[in-house]
Tab-separated table of C-alpha atoms in Angstrom:
chain	number	residue	atom	x	y	z
G	1	MET	CA	196.372	143.349	100.873
G	2	ARG	CA	196.701	142.314	97.234
G	3	GLU	CA	193.483	142.689	95.232
G	4	VAL	CA	192.156	140.696	92.277
G	5	VAL	CA	190.361	142.399	89.373
G	6	ILE	CA	188.656	141.184	86.205
G	7	VAL	CA	190.325	142.695	83.155
G	8	ASP	CA	188.287	140.815	80.562
G	9	GLY	CA	185.608	138.136	80.352
G	10	ILE	CA	184.461	136.299	77.234
G	11	ARG	CA	182.553	133.195	76.256
G	12	THR	CA	181.451	131.184	73.290
G	13	PRO	CA	177.830	131.106	72.247
G	14	ILE	CA	176.098	128.267	74.095
G	15	ALA	CA	174.845	125.516	71.789
G	16	ARG	CA	172.440	122.658	72.345
G	17	ALA	CA	174.022	119.240	72.818
G	18	HIS	CA	172.114	117.652	69.938
G	19	LYS	CA	173.784	115.333	67.430
G	20	GLU	CA	171.653	116.572	64.527
G	21	LYS	CA	170.486	120.079	65.433
G	22	GLY	CA	173.259	121.276	67.742
G	23	TRP	CA	175.129	124.243	66.306
G	24	PHE	CA	178.441	122.944	67.750
G	25	ARG	CA	177.866	119.279	66.897
G	26	THR	CA	181.110	118.967	64.897
G	27	ILE	CA	183.432	120.628	67.424
G	28	LYS	CA	184.635	119.658	70.884
G	29	SER	CA	185.875	121.305	74.059
G	30	PRO	CA	189.470	121.979	72.929
G	31	ASP	CA	188.093	123.786	69.856
G	32	MET	CA	185.892	126.041	71.993
G	33	LEU	CA	188.660	126.826	74.462
G	34	ALA	CA	191.181	127.479	71.690
G	35	ALA	CA	188.868	130.075	70.154
G	36	LEU	CA	188.660	131.868	73.479
G	37	LEU	CA	192.418	131.741	74.064
G	38	ASN	CA	193.043	133.306	70.668
G	39	ALA	CA	190.416	135.965	71.313
G	40	ILE	CA	191.595	136.896	74.805
G	41	PHE	CA	195.127	137.619	73.582
G	42	GLU	CA	193.830	139.536	70.563
G	43	ARG	CA	191.624	141.681	72.786
G	44	ASN	CA	194.401	142.312	75.298
G	45	PRO	CA	197.631	142.863	73.331
G	46	LYS	CA	199.437	144.237	76.387
G	47	VAL	CA	199.282	140.751	77.911
G	48	LYS	CA	201.565	138.154	76.340
G	49	PRO	CA	201.268	134.381	76.763
G	50	THR	CA	204.560	134.406	78.674
G	51	ASP	CA	203.027	136.819	81.207
G	52	ILE	CA	200.437	134.253	82.311
G	53	ASP	CA	201.123	132.615	85.666
G	54	GLY	CA	198.587	129.846	85.126
G	55	PHE	CA	195.729	128.619	82.948
G	56	TYR	CA	192.943	127.152	85.105
G	57	ILE	CA	189.917	125.459	83.554
G	58	GLY	CA	186.886	123.936	85.241
G	59	CYS	CA	185.353	120.869	83.623
G	60	ALA	CA	182.890	118.417	85.180
G	61	ASN	CA	183.479	115.304	83.062
G	62	GLN	CA	187.210	115.032	82.475
G	63	THR	CA	187.319	112.044	80.200
G	64	MET	CA	187.686	111.374	76.456
G	65	SER	CA	188.287	114.695	74.627
G	66	GLN	CA	188.110	116.535	77.960
G	67	HIS	CA	190.920	114.517	79.504
G	68	GLY	CA	193.773	116.858	80.448
G	69	ILE	CA	191.636	119.632	78.992
G	70	ALA	CA	193.579	122.600	80.352
G	71	ARG	CA	197.132	121.481	79.603
G	72	LEU	CA	196.435	119.782	76.284
G	73	THR	CA	194.438	122.732	74.939
G	74	TRP	CA	197.177	125.158	75.971
G	75	LEU	CA	199.859	123.067	74.289
G	76	GLY	CA	197.651	122.428	71.259
G	77	CYS	CA	197.418	126.188	70.731
G	78	GLY	CA	201.195	126.375	70.485
G	79	LEU	CA	201.471	128.414	73.667
G	80	PRO	CA	204.616	128.421	75.871
G	81	ASN	CA	205.109	125.062	77.560
G	82	GLU	CA	206.604	126.692	80.659
G	83	ILE	CA	203.179	128.091	81.586
G	84	PRO	CA	201.307	125.652	83.870
G	85	ALA	CA	197.725	124.584	83.227
G	86	VAL	CA	195.310	123.087	85.743
G	87	ALA	CA	191.969	121.318	85.267
G	88	VAL	CA	189.536	121.704	88.173
G	89	GLU	CA	186.553	119.452	88.919
G	90	MET	CA	183.655	120.357	91.215
G	91	GLN	CA	180.768	119.320	89.005
G	92	CYS	CA	178.679	122.387	88.076
G	93	ALA	CA	180.916	124.665	90.153
G	94	SER	CA	184.126	123.510	88.466
G	95	ALA	CA	184.805	126.894	86.859
G	96	MET	CA	183.863	128.798	89.998
G	97	ALA	CA	186.202	126.622	92.058
G	98	ALA	CA	188.893	127.471	89.507
G	99	ILE	CA	188.102	131.179	89.906
G	100	HIS	CA	188.421	130.887	93.680
G	101	SER	CA	191.746	129.083	93.249
G	102	VAL	CA	193.329	131.768	91.076
G	103	CYS	CA	191.954	134.628	93.172
G	104	ASN	CA	193.418	133.066	96.291
G	105	ALA	CA	196.695	132.421	94.464
G	106	ILE	CA	196.944	136.088	93.491
G	107	ILE	CA	196.107	137.247	97.012
G	108	ALA	CA	198.748	134.866	98.393
G	109	GLY	CA	201.369	136.211	95.996
G	110	MET	CA	201.766	133.036	93.966
G	111	GLY	CA	201.250	134.947	90.722
G	112	ASP	CA	199.859	138.133	89.197
G	113	ILE	CA	198.087	137.209	85.954
G	114	TYR	CA	195.850	134.206	85.310
G	115	LEU	CA	193.474	132.940	82.672
G	116	VAL	CA	190.601	131.072	84.296
G	117	GLY	CA	187.374	129.631	82.987
G	118	GLY	CA	185.431	126.506	82.203
G	119	VAL	CA	184.240	124.283	79.389
G	120	GLU	CA	181.824	121.430	78.847
G	121	ASP	CA	180.806	119.328	75.868
G	122	MET	CA	177.630	117.462	76.837
G	123	LEU	CA	177.168	116.064	73.325
G	124	HIS	CA	180.331	114.060	72.768
G	125	ILE	CA	180.752	113.402	76.497
G	126	PRO	CA	177.257	112.867	77.888
G	127	MET	CA	176.433	113.008	81.576
G	128	GLY	CA	177.531	109.804	83.287
G	129	ALA	CA	180.140	108.857	80.679
G	130	ASN	CA	182.775	106.538	82.161
G	131	ILE	CA	181.426	107.057	85.689
G	132	GLU	CA	181.197	104.326	88.315
G	133	PHE	CA	179.525	105.132	91.629
G	134	TRP	CA	180.938	103.746	94.856
G	135	PRO	CA	178.311	101.305	96.239
G	136	GLN	CA	179.009	102.506	99.785
G	137	ILE	CA	176.997	105.657	99.015
G	138	GLY	CA	173.872	103.505	98.953
G	139	LYS	CA	174.266	102.801	102.670
G	140	HIS	CA	173.745	106.465	103.453
G	141	TYR	CA	171.537	107.799	100.661
G	142	ASN	CA	168.905	106.395	98.347
G	143	PRO	CA	170.674	106.267	94.956
G	144	PHE	CA	167.367	106.933	93.194
G	145	GLU	CA	167.096	110.309	94.962
G	146	LEU	CA	170.521	111.531	93.820
G	147	PRO	CA	169.920	112.263	90.094
G	148	MET	CA	169.554	115.978	89.448
G	149	GLY	CA	165.941	115.857	88.295
G	150	MET	CA	164.865	113.944	91.373
G	151	THR	CA	166.525	116.515	93.633
G	152	ALA	CA	164.651	119.270	91.801
G	153	GLU	CA	161.373	117.468	92.439
G	154	LYS	CA	162.211	117.072	96.127
G	155	VAL	CA	162.987	120.780	96.486
G	156	ALA	CA	159.730	121.691	94.750
G	157	ALA	CA	157.793	119.414	97.081
G	158	LYS	CA	159.414	120.645	100.284
G	159	TRP	CA	158.756	124.293	99.441
G	160	ASN	CA	155.318	123.499	98.020
G	161	LEU	CA	156.012	125.108	94.660
G	162	THR	CA	153.417	125.016	91.935
G	163	ARG	CA	153.909	124.037	88.312
G	164	GLU	CA	152.721	127.531	87.369
G	165	GLU	CA	155.454	129.205	89.465
G	166	MET	CA	158.180	127.122	87.870
G	167	ASP	CA	156.883	127.621	84.348
G	168	LYS	CA	156.630	131.380	84.900
G	169	PHE	CA	160.233	131.536	86.101
G	170	ALA	CA	161.378	129.582	83.043
G	171	TYR	CA	159.302	131.712	80.688
G	172	LEU	CA	160.833	134.894	82.101
G	173	SER	CA	164.316	133.442	81.609
G	174	HIS	CA	163.626	133.068	77.892
G	175	MET	CA	162.036	136.495	77.585
G	176	LYS	CA	164.936	138.231	79.371
G	177	ALA	CA	167.551	136.384	77.312
G	178	CYS	CA	165.783	137.158	74.037
G	179	LYS	CA	165.434	140.812	74.997
G	180	ALA	CA	169.114	141.039	75.939
G	181	TRP	CA	170.141	139.473	72.623
G	182	SER	CA	167.851	141.737	70.601
G	183	GLU	CA	169.348	144.780	72.321
G	184	GLY	CA	172.941	143.638	71.722
G	185	LYS	CA	173.745	143.164	75.403
G	186	PHE	CA	175.891	140.067	74.881
G	187	LYS	CA	177.853	141.447	71.935
G	188	ASN	CA	181.027	142.268	73.862
G	189	GLU	CA	181.242	138.998	75.793
G	190	VAL	CA	180.339	136.444	73.094
G	191	ILE	CA	183.065	135.404	70.661
G	192	PRO	CA	181.750	134.145	67.293
G	193	ILE	CA	182.832	130.618	66.379
G	194	GLU	CA	183.095	129.320	62.810
G	195	VAL	CA	181.895	125.741	62.520
G	196	THR	CA	182.373	123.352	59.598
G	197	TYR	CA	179.569	120.825	59.293
G	198	GLU	CA	179.417	117.270	57.957
G	199	ASP	CA	178.635	118.360	54.408
G	200	GLY	CA	181.538	120.809	54.302
G	201	SER	CA	179.375	123.893	54.765
G	202	LYS	CA	180.546	126.563	57.185
G	203	LYS	CA	178.605	128.806	59.537
G	204	VAL	CA	179.633	131.498	61.986
G	205	ILE	CA	177.783	130.995	65.262
G	206	ASP	CA	177.473	134.311	67.069
G	207	LYS	CA	174.530	133.834	69.442
G	208	ASP	CA	173.131	131.349	71.930
G	209	GLN	CA	170.999	128.567	70.499
G	210	GLY	CA	168.652	128.125	73.454
G	211	PRO	CA	166.613	131.314	74.005
G	212	ARG	CA	163.170	131.003	72.444
G	213	ALA	CA	161.205	134.138	71.688
G	214	ASP	CA	158.227	132.057	70.583
G	215	THR	CA	157.747	130.117	73.806
G	216	THR	CA	154.611	130.732	75.843
G	217	LEU	CA	153.247	129.718	79.211
G	218	GLU	CA	150.597	127.728	77.371
G	219	THR	CA	153.259	125.806	75.452
G	220	MET	CA	155.172	125.085	78.633
G	221	ALA	CA	152.035	123.880	80.388
G	222	GLN	CA	151.649	121.133	77.778
G	223	LEU	CA	154.974	119.486	78.644
G	224	LYS	CA	154.864	116.326	80.712
G	225	PRO	CA	156.938	115.891	83.904
G	226	ALA	CA	160.434	114.749	82.995
G	227	PHE	CA	161.493	112.772	86.051
G	228	LEU	CA	158.407	111.392	87.830
G	229	PRO	CA	154.962	110.139	86.792
G	230	PRO	CA	152.417	112.975	86.534
G	231	ASP	CA	150.570	111.869	89.667
G	232	LYS	CA	153.762	112.055	91.752
G	233	SER	CA	155.498	115.041	90.156
G	234	ARG	CA	155.471	118.619	91.404
G	235	GLY	CA	155.826	119.724	87.782
G	236	VAL	CA	159.549	119.647	86.952
G	237	THR	CA	159.663	119.438	83.150
G	238	ALA	CA	162.142	119.887	80.340
G	239	GLY	CA	160.710	123.372	79.942
G	240	ASN	CA	161.532	124.572	83.450
G	241	SER	CA	164.883	122.790	83.623
G	242	SER	CA	168.186	123.722	82.020
G	243	PRO	CA	169.041	121.850	78.790
G	244	LEU	CA	172.167	119.896	77.807
G	245	ASN	CA	174.764	122.116	76.178
G	246	GLN	CA	178.202	122.812	74.747
G	247	GLY	CA	180.087	125.962	75.652
G	248	ALA	CA	183.123	127.629	77.197
G	249	ALA	CA	183.954	130.830	79.074
G	250	LEU	CA	187.224	132.527	80.005
G	251	LEU	CA	188.315	135.397	82.244
G	252	LEU	CA	191.548	137.371	82.410
G	253	VAL	CA	192.140	138.233	86.050
G	254	MET	CA	195.114	139.898	87.656
G	255	GLU	CA	196.514	141.635	90.686
G	256	ARG	CA	195.173	145.187	90.712
G	257	SER	CA	198.484	147.049	90.774
G	258	LYS	CA	199.707	144.881	87.890
G	259	ALA	CA	196.675	145.887	85.837
G	260	ASP	CA	197.334	149.533	86.685
G	261	LYS	CA	200.981	149.207	85.659
G	262	LEU	CA	199.932	147.738	82.308
G	263	GLY	CA	197.343	150.468	81.813
G	264	LEU	CA	194.450	148.010	81.707
G	265	SER	CA	190.911	148.942	82.719
G	266	TYR	CA	188.635	147.044	85.084
G	267	HIS	CA	185.566	147.715	87.190
G	268	LEU	CA	185.189	144.706	89.504
G	269	ARG	CA	187.380	143.284	92.221
G	270	TYR	CA	187.086	139.980	94.044
G	271	LYS	CA	185.430	140.488	97.420
G	272	ALA	CA	184.718	136.984	98.737
G	273	GLY	CA	184.177	133.397	97.674
G	274	ALA	CA	182.690	130.401	99.451
G	275	ILE	CA	181.543	126.830	98.983
G	276	ALA	CA	179.152	124.841	101.148
G	277	GLY	CA	177.640	121.388	101.469
G	278	VAL	CA	173.977	120.361	101.735
G	279	ASP	CA	171.871	117.207	101.641
G	280	PRO	CA	172.727	115.644	98.244
G	281	THR	CA	169.088	114.656	97.718
G	282	MET	CA	168.281	118.386	97.645
G	283	MET	CA	171.438	119.588	95.937
G	284	GLY	CA	169.701	122.611	94.402
G	285	ILE	CA	169.650	124.558	97.663
G	286	GLY	CA	173.453	124.721	97.753
G	287	PRO	CA	173.560	128.421	96.785
G	288	ILE	CA	171.798	129.327	100.034
G	289	PRO	CA	174.562	128.438	102.535
G	290	ALA	CA	177.322	129.223	100.033
G	291	SER	CA	175.973	132.737	99.422
G	292	GLN	CA	175.370	133.273	103.128
G	293	LYS	CA	178.990	132.316	103.863
G	294	ALA	CA	180.299	134.607	101.143
G	295	MET	CA	178.176	137.527	102.354
G	296	LYS	CA	179.335	136.970	105.928
G	297	MET	CA	182.961	136.942	104.794
G	298	ALA	CA	182.360	140.195	102.904
G	299	GLY	CA	180.486	141.815	105.785
G	300	LEU	CA	177.370	142.191	103.641
G	301	THR	CA	173.677	141.330	103.750
G	302	ALA	CA	171.244	140.476	100.979
G	303	ASN	CA	170.185	144.123	100.873
G	304	ASP	CA	173.731	145.103	99.883
G	305	ILE	CA	173.764	142.853	96.813
G	306	ASP	CA	172.624	144.757	93.725
G	307	VAL	CA	172.923	142.132	90.985
G	308	VAL	CA	172.566	138.356	91.243
G	309	GLU	CA	173.586	135.743	88.687
G	310	ILE	CA	172.255	132.398	89.885
G	311	ASN	CA	172.656	129.390	87.662
G	312	GLU	CA	169.234	128.094	86.723
G	313	ALA	CA	169.784	124.351	86.829
G	314	PHE	CA	166.071	124.095	87.571
G	315	ALA	CA	163.367	126.677	88.150
G	316	SER	CA	162.443	124.955	91.418
G	317	GLN	CA	165.813	125.395	93.084
G	318	SER	CA	166.339	128.882	91.670
G	319	ILE	CA	163.013	130.077	93.081
G	320	VAL	CA	163.735	128.570	96.483
G	321	CYS	CA	167.279	129.929	96.680
G	322	LEU	CA	166.223	133.459	95.761
G	323	LYS	CA	163.376	133.318	98.277
G	324	GLU	CA	165.490	131.996	101.153
G	325	LEU	CA	168.308	134.442	100.450
G	326	GLY	CA	165.906	137.378	100.250
G	327	PHE	CA	166.504	138.340	96.617
G	328	PRO	CA	163.541	139.420	94.458
G	329	TRP	CA	163.314	137.870	91.001
G	330	GLU	CA	163.889	141.306	89.461
G	331	LYS	CA	167.409	141.410	90.878
G	332	ALA	CA	168.442	138.064	89.406
G	333	ASN	CA	169.518	137.005	85.916
G	334	ILE	CA	168.424	140.226	84.265
G	335	TRP	CA	169.737	138.979	80.907
G	336	GLY	CA	168.189	135.548	81.348
G	337	GLY	CA	169.622	132.414	82.887
G	338	ALA	CA	170.598	128.836	82.171
G	339	ILE	CA	167.064	127.622	81.449
G	340	ALA	CA	167.199	129.783	78.324
G	341	ILE	CA	170.906	130.318	77.688
G	342	GLY	CA	172.093	126.859	78.671
G	343	HIS	CA	174.063	125.060	81.358
G	344	PRO	CA	177.264	123.450	80.069
G	345	LEU	CA	178.144	122.074	83.523
G	346	GLY	CA	181.802	122.904	84.209
G	347	CYS	CA	181.580	126.099	82.171
G	348	SER	CA	178.685	127.676	84.054
G	349	GLY	CA	180.569	129.170	86.999
G	350	ALA	CA	182.661	131.157	84.545
G	351	ARG	CA	179.731	131.924	82.230
G	352	ILE	CA	177.658	133.581	84.960
G	353	THR	CA	180.742	135.484	86.149
G	354	VAL	CA	181.429	136.755	82.632
G	355	THR	CA	177.810	137.875	82.308
G	356	LEU	CA	177.816	139.480	85.756
G	357	ASN	CA	180.917	141.428	84.734
G	358	SER	CA	179.167	142.585	81.542
G	359	ILE	CA	175.968	143.580	83.342
G	360	MET	CA	177.803	145.663	85.929
G	361	LYS	CA	179.820	147.323	83.168
G	362	THR	CA	176.768	148.343	81.146
G	363	ASP	CA	173.206	147.944	82.446
G	364	ARG	CA	173.976	148.304	86.157
G	365	LYS	CA	176.714	150.919	86.332
G	366	ASP	CA	175.352	152.060	89.696
G	367	ALA	CA	175.579	148.575	91.232
G	368	LYS	CA	178.134	148.230	94.016
G	369	TYR	CA	178.069	144.469	94.669
G	370	GLY	CA	177.336	141.501	92.433
G	371	LEU	CA	176.843	137.868	93.451
G	372	ALA	CA	177.419	134.828	91.217
G	373	THR	CA	176.219	131.535	92.668
G	374	LEU	CA	175.250	128.040	91.603
G	375	CYS	CA	174.210	124.647	92.919
G	376	VAL	CA	176.458	121.624	92.585
G	377	GLY	CA	175.651	117.978	91.952
G	378	PHE	CA	175.696	115.694	95.000
G	379	GLY	CA	174.874	118.462	97.434
G	380	GLN	CA	177.104	121.513	97.307
G	381	GLY	CA	176.937	125.186	96.455
G	382	ALA	CA	179.410	127.869	95.412
G	383	ALA	CA	179.261	131.659	95.494
G	384	THR	CA	181.458	134.619	94.628
G	385	ILE	CA	180.950	138.291	95.429
G	386	TRP	CA	182.444	141.015	93.232
G	387	GLU	CA	182.706	144.681	94.227
G	388	ARG	CA	182.804	147.738	91.996
G	389	VAL	CA	186.028	149.750	92.216
């Protein structure tokens, strides 16, 4: 059977989606993706643009500057117009769905070399932009229970989580991310981006904006609940939730024998991928059935998984998913997660895969299996298992 391997994985720094303080406030999704396209070909000179069988990009809100994001960015970079480009939408799992698509395409023999990733600009295209919900949904679900923050509160209530647990999880995310940055862990995966600001000044952004070394549990405890009144909230706050962000990530994946023929190195191969559906009013538990399906497909159990990258949309759902899947906190997000690093929606499935690839190449060279998983808005989950070769 044909096998799929990761030859390279890169990403931009992740910036806050803030119109005044955001480090990427003057650039948009095509700019971020273009920087990664240029970098991926520079880093892999044996691979030419004409060798690519497809450019697949996940993006949650495909409107405005993200309309036609894959094809228009490819063409805007002056790359060969005979190479197809596909934009994939599955909310927060958009990039992971794109990864599954290209892996399955390679296995099926539809192509040998693909560029796949994700991008999201939550500043210029805020959540909910140009969206109209079908009223019929209200006949089956309470519309007020569908927003992400409300689902996080519901998960926290059902599993009887405390505010202290959620704040501790968030605090550790920041501490792990800051430690990883201070030790240069992200250096090989993060591509610096030069940004020109409103006053004409320029700055090279080479690190994530979100991780805060100065945060404390005491500081977090002072934050008010973000989605419900204090007397009704389980303690979901801005501090233990992921922020709004801008960012992009990109992977070069190919059929294993093709990589060997080109003399390219790799250390992970695609083992299994799965998606699953859950109650949309508790969307954060999606990684549980998705990961269980992926592990079953791979013939593995939780004990076999050595490294876990779970997207931290909220501390509440991350804690519950890790608990129900049987993963200790120490095994997950060892370089920090989305609460600290950021969660640019459609980018995140690729971002956690890029970081998983980096971790298993450096910090966890003895790890055999790695799992990347994330929850998906409106009640879904996605998971991918990678195996060391």
